[in-house]
Amino acid sequence: DAKTTQPPSMDCAEGRAANLPCNHSTISGNEYVYWYRQIHSQGPQYIIHGLKNNETNEMASLIITEDRKSSTLILPHATLRDTAVYYCLGAGYNFNKFYFGSGTKLNVKP
Amino acid sequence: GAGVSQSPRYKVAKRGQDVALRCDPISGHVSLFWYQQALGQGPEFLTYFQNEAQLDKSGLPSDRFFAERPEGSVSTLKIQRTQQEDSAVYLCASSPNPGTGVSYTFGSGTRLTVV
């Protein structure tokens, strides 16, 4: 499974877009990129995943570079409730485990 | 149920005591995972079940840790002779079927404190 690299922390103003980067240069062609987040004292929450194409759902957008070595999670209008640790994960087709790493602590400020 | 349920929510154990942590996955979910999360760290994989079969237990830190899922639904993580380093949040996750492209649902975890 691909290992990922994320900045340890980021700040974002409430109402603005939060762009969280992730490097996954060792990702292979059949490995998906997943994003989860963890709000204090809760289990990780699924946000979005993708393989090659950009993806969007009601929570976020995922932009994957053409070479698939990096991606960006976009929260279009961050709220205080989006303050959490965000994890970028790589996983192959037959994966049976995630490598979470340390994630990015997103602080949304009023 | 609507989500993954874990019990107890909090557990305090004396060093040397045995503990059992329970996970009720979403009904019908085939895959079940256990993760351990130390304070300030990301979750780390412990073990994986597909139905009742334990397909991967490479993350279990010692032979004091044992997991089972005898009927392919509820799972129990047992820790024998607990040590202080076992203090962590234990997370359970389930998904409807194996393979990628499927999102996993996590429970809120059991916070184990060994004193």
Short mmCIF file of C-alpha atoms in Angstrom, two decimals:
data_model
loop_
_atom_site.label_atom_id
_atom_site.label_comp_id
_atom_site.label_asym_id
_atom_site.label_seq_id
_atom_site.Cartn_x
_atom_site.Cartn_y
_atom_site.Cartn_z
CA ASP A 1 0.00 0.00 0.00
CA ALA A 2 1.18 3.50 -0.81
CA LYS A 3 2.60 5.63 1.98
CA THR A 4 1.48 9.24 2.01
CA THR A 5 2.96 12.55 3.18
CA GLN A 6 0.87 15.38 4.59
CA PRO A 7 1.67 18.67 6.36
CA PRO A 8 1.15 18.33 10.11
CA SER A 9 -1.21 21.29 10.40
CA MET A 10 -3.08 23.97 8.48
CA ASP A 11 -5.26 26.94 9.32
CA CYS A 12 -8.31 28.08 7.40
CA ALA A 13 -10.75 30.95 7.91
CA GLU A 14 -14.38 30.01 8.37
CA GLY A 15 -16.30 30.25 5.09
CA ARG A 16 -13.20 29.99 2.96
CA ALA A 17 -12.07 26.97 0.97
CA ALA A 18 -9.71 24.57 2.72
CA ASN A 19 -7.19 22.91 0.40
CA LEU A 20 -5.40 19.97 2.00
CA PRO A 21 -2.46 18.53 0.04
CA CYS A 22 -1.16 14.99 0.03
CA ASN A 23 1.88 13.47 -1.64
CA HIS A 24 1.67 9.79 -2.60
CA SER A 25 4.56 9.42 -5.02
CA THR A 26 4.81 5.65 -4.49
CA ILE A 27 1.21 4.96 -5.40
CA SER A 28 0.73 2.24 -7.99
CA GLY A 29 -1.68 2.26 -10.90
CA ASN A 30 -4.41 0.25 -9.18
CA GLU A 31 -4.28 1.99 -5.82
CA TYR A 32 -7.07 4.31 -4.81
CA VAL A 33 -6.59 7.50 -2.82
CA TYR A 34 -8.90 7.77 0.18
CA TRP A 35 -9.55 10.66 2.53
CA TYR A 36 -10.87 10.25 6.04
CA ARG A 37 -11.16 12.73 8.88
CA GLN A 38 -11.27 12.30 12.62
CA ILE A 39 -12.98 14.74 14.91
CA HIS A 40 -11.88 14.63 18.53
CA SER A 41 -13.06 11.53 20.41
CA GLN A 42 -14.74 10.02 17.38
CA GLY A 43 -13.77 7.29 14.92
CA PRO A 44 -12.46 8.24 11.46
CA GLN A 45 -15.16 9.38 9.04
CA TYR A 46 -15.04 8.60 5.32
CA ILE A 47 -14.93 11.68 3.09
CA ILE A 48 -14.12 10.70 -0.48
CA HIS A 49 -11.95 8.46 -2.63
CA GLY A 50 -10.73 8.34 -6.23
CA LEU A 51 -8.46 6.54 -8.66
CA LYS A 52 -7.62 8.81 -11.59
CA ASN A 53 -10.44 11.25 -12.17
CA ASN A 54 -11.38 14.14 -9.96
CA GLU A 55 -14.27 13.36 -7.67
CA THR A 56 -16.89 15.45 -5.91
CA ASN A 57 -19.54 14.61 -3.35
CA GLU A 58 -21.63 16.50 -0.83
CA MET A 59 -18.69 16.83 1.55
CA ALA A 60 -15.68 17.64 -0.60
CA SER A 61 -13.85 17.53 -3.91
CA LEU A 62 -10.78 15.44 -4.64
CA ILE A 63 -8.28 16.63 -7.24
CA ILE A 64 -5.71 14.03 -8.33
CA THR A 65 -2.75 15.08 -10.47
CA GLU A 66 -2.34 13.45 -13.85
CA ASP A 67 0.77 11.55 -12.71
CA ARG A 68 -1.16 10.48 -9.57
CA LYS A 69 1.74 11.43 -7.32
CA SER A 70 -0.28 13.92 -5.33
CA SER A 71 -3.81 14.99 -4.59
CA THR A 72 -5.71 17.82 -2.91
CA LEU A 73 -8.83 17.58 -0.80
CA ILE A 74 -11.00 20.67 -1.09
CA LEU A 75 -13.62 21.66 1.46
CA PRO A 76 -15.35 24.47 -0.45
CA HIS A 77 -16.74 26.44 2.49
CA ALA A 78 -15.05 25.39 5.73
CA THR A 79 -17.01 25.63 8.96
CA LEU A 80 -15.87 25.38 12.56
CA ARG A 81 -17.22 21.80 12.57
CA ASP A 82 -14.66 20.87 9.93
CA THR A 83 -11.88 21.25 12.50
CA ALA A 84 -10.38 17.76 12.57
CA VAL A 85 -7.39 15.62 11.62
CA TYR A 86 -7.54 14.72 7.93
CA TYR A 87 -5.91 11.53 6.69
CA CYS A 88 -4.90 10.77 3.12
CA LEU A 89 -4.57 7.04 2.50
CA GLY A 90 -3.55 4.82 -0.38
CA ALA A 91 -5.03 1.37 -0.85
CA GLY A 92 -4.87 -1.28 -3.55
CA TYR A 93 -7.63 -3.45 -4.97
CA ASN A 94 -7.06 -6.33 -2.59
CA PHE A 95 -6.17 -4.15 0.33
CA ASN A 96 -7.08 -5.27 3.78
CA LYS A 97 -5.58 -2.50 5.83
CA PHE A 98 -5.09 1.27 5.78
CA TYR A 99 -1.88 3.06 6.73
CA PHE A 100 -3.08 6.23 8.41
CA GLY A 101 0.10 8.14 9.18
CA SER A 102 -0.21 11.30 11.27
CA GLY A 103 -2.56 13.28 9.02
CA THR A 104 -3.09 17.06 8.82
CA LYS A 105 -4.69 18.91 11.72
CA LEU A 106 -7.02 21.44 10.13
CA ASN A 107 -7.91 24.39 12.35
CA VAL A 108 -10.89 26.37 11.08
CA LYS A 109 -10.93 29.78 12.70
CA PRO A 110 -13.81 32.26 12.99
CA GLY B 1 -27.90 -1.07 13.42
CA ALA B 2 -27.26 2.20 11.67
CA GLY B 3 -23.57 2.30 12.49
CA VAL B 4 -20.70 0.35 13.99
CA SER B 5 -21.20 0.00 17.71
CA GLN B 6 -18.39 -0.58 20.17
CA SER B 7 -18.58 -1.37 23.85
CA PRO B 8 -17.62 -0.44 26.42
CA ARG B 9 -16.95 3.16 25.46
CA TYR B 10 -14.38 3.46 28.25
CA LYS B 11 -12.51 0.78 30.15
CA VAL B 12 -10.08 1.14 33.01
CA ALA B 13 -8.08 -1.99 33.75
CA LYS B 14 -5.52 -2.75 36.38
CA ARG B 15 -2.19 -3.90 35.06
CA GLY B 16 -2.28 -7.66 34.57
CA GLN B 17 -6.06 -7.80 34.15
CA ASP B 18 -7.68 -9.37 31.07
CA VAL B 19 -10.11 -7.26 29.02
CA ALA B 20 -12.58 -7.95 26.20
CA LEU B 21 -13.69 -5.27 23.78
CA ARG B 22 -16.77 -5.78 21.63
CA CYS B 23 -17.59 -4.62 18.12
CA ASP B 24 -21.03 -4.83 16.50
CA PRO B 25 -20.54 -4.11 12.80
CA ILE B 26 -23.23 -2.86 10.46
CA SER B 27 -25.58 -5.75 9.73
CA GLY B 28 -24.50 -7.76 6.70
CA HIS B 29 -21.03 -6.26 6.48
CA VAL B 30 -18.51 -8.89 5.42
CA SER B 31 -15.24 -7.15 6.30
CA LEU B 32 -14.25 -6.15 9.82
CA PHE B 33 -11.10 -4.45 11.02
CA TRP B 34 -9.54 -3.61 14.36
CA TYR B 35 -7.20 -0.65 14.77
CA GLN B 36 -5.24 0.69 17.74
CA GLN B 37 -4.80 4.44 18.17
CA ALA B 38 -2.31 5.79 20.70
CA LEU B 39 -2.70 9.34 21.96
CA GLY B 40 -1.76 11.87 19.28
CA GLN B 41 -1.12 9.21 16.63
CA GLY B 42 -3.03 7.89 13.65
CA PRO B 43 -4.80 4.54 13.89
CA GLU B 44 -2.64 1.46 13.35
CA PHE B 45 -3.92 -1.77 11.85
CA LEU B 46 -4.30 -4.76 14.15
CA THR B 47 -6.31 -7.44 12.35
CA TYR B 48 -8.84 -8.13 9.58
CA PHE B 49 -11.76 -10.54 9.22
CA GLN B 50 -13.70 -11.55 6.16
CA ASN B 51 -16.84 -13.10 7.58
CA GLU B 52 -15.58 -15.43 10.33
CA ALA B 53 -12.14 -15.94 8.80
CA GLN B 54 -9.27 -13.97 10.26
CA LEU B 55 -7.28 -13.25 7.10
CA ASP B 56 -4.64 -10.93 8.52
CA LYS B 57 -3.43 -10.60 12.09
CA SER B 58 -0.03 -9.17 11.29
CA GLY B 59 -0.67 -6.01 13.30
CA LEU B 60 -1.37 -7.67 16.64
CA PRO B 61 1.50 -6.43 18.83
CA SER B 62 1.95 -9.58 20.92
CA ASP B 63 0.46 -12.96 21.70
CA ARG B 64 -1.47 -11.27 24.51
CA PHE B 65 -3.81 -9.89 21.84
CA PHE B 66 -6.47 -12.17 20.39
CA ALA B 67 -9.44 -11.41 18.16
CA GLU B 68 -12.36 -13.52 17.07
CA ARG B 69 -15.52 -13.28 15.01
CA PRO B 70 -17.04 -16.76 15.37
CA GLU B 71 -20.32 -16.22 13.51
CA GLY B 72 -19.16 -13.63 11.05
CA SER B 73 -20.90 -10.72 12.74
CA VAL B 74 -19.94 -9.54 16.25
CA SER B 75 -16.22 -9.46 16.96
CA THR B 76 -14.30 -9.42 20.23
CA LEU B 77 -10.77 -8.18 20.80
CA LYS B 78 -9.26 -9.72 23.91
CA ILE B 79 -6.13 -8.48 25.63
CA GLN B 80 -4.60 -10.71 28.28
CA ARG B 81 -2.42 -9.50 31.15
CA THR B 82 -2.79 -5.86 30.16
CA GLN B 83 0.24 -3.58 30.29
CA GLN B 84 0.44 0.19 30.46
CA GLU B 85 1.57 0.36 26.83
CA ASP B 86 -1.79 -1.17 25.85
CA SER B 87 -3.50 2.08 26.83
CA ALA B 88 -5.06 3.39 23.62
CA VAL B 89 -8.31 3.78 21.73
CA TYR B 90 -9.33 0.58 19.97
CA LEU B 91 -11.31 1.22 16.80
CA CYS B 92 -13.44 -1.22 14.85
CA ALA B 93 -14.48 -0.70 11.21
CA SER B 94 -16.67 -2.66 8.82
CA SER B 95 -17.54 -2.63 5.12
CA PRO B 96 -20.11 -4.48 3.03
CA ASN B 97 -17.63 -6.46 0.96
CA PRO B 98 -13.91 -6.69 0.40
CA GLY B 99 -12.03 -4.84 -2.28
CA THR B 100 -11.24 -1.28 -2.98
CA GLY B 101 -13.66 1.45 -3.87
CA VAL B 102 -15.68 0.60 -0.80
CA SER B 103 -15.73 2.99 2.11
CA TYR B 104 -15.29 1.71 5.62
CA THR B 105 -17.44 2.78 8.55
CA PHE B 106 -15.66 3.18 11.86
CA GLY B 107 -17.08 2.95 15.33
CA SER B 108 -16.34 5.56 18.01
CA GLY B 109 -13.87 3.25 19.68
CA THR B 110 -13.15 1.93 23.16
CA ARG B 111 -10.72 3.97 25.21
CA LEU B 112 -8.65 1.56 27.31
CA THR B 113 -6.63 2.93 30.20
CA VAL B 114 -4.34 0.53 32.03
CA VAL B 115 -3.35 1.71 35.50
#
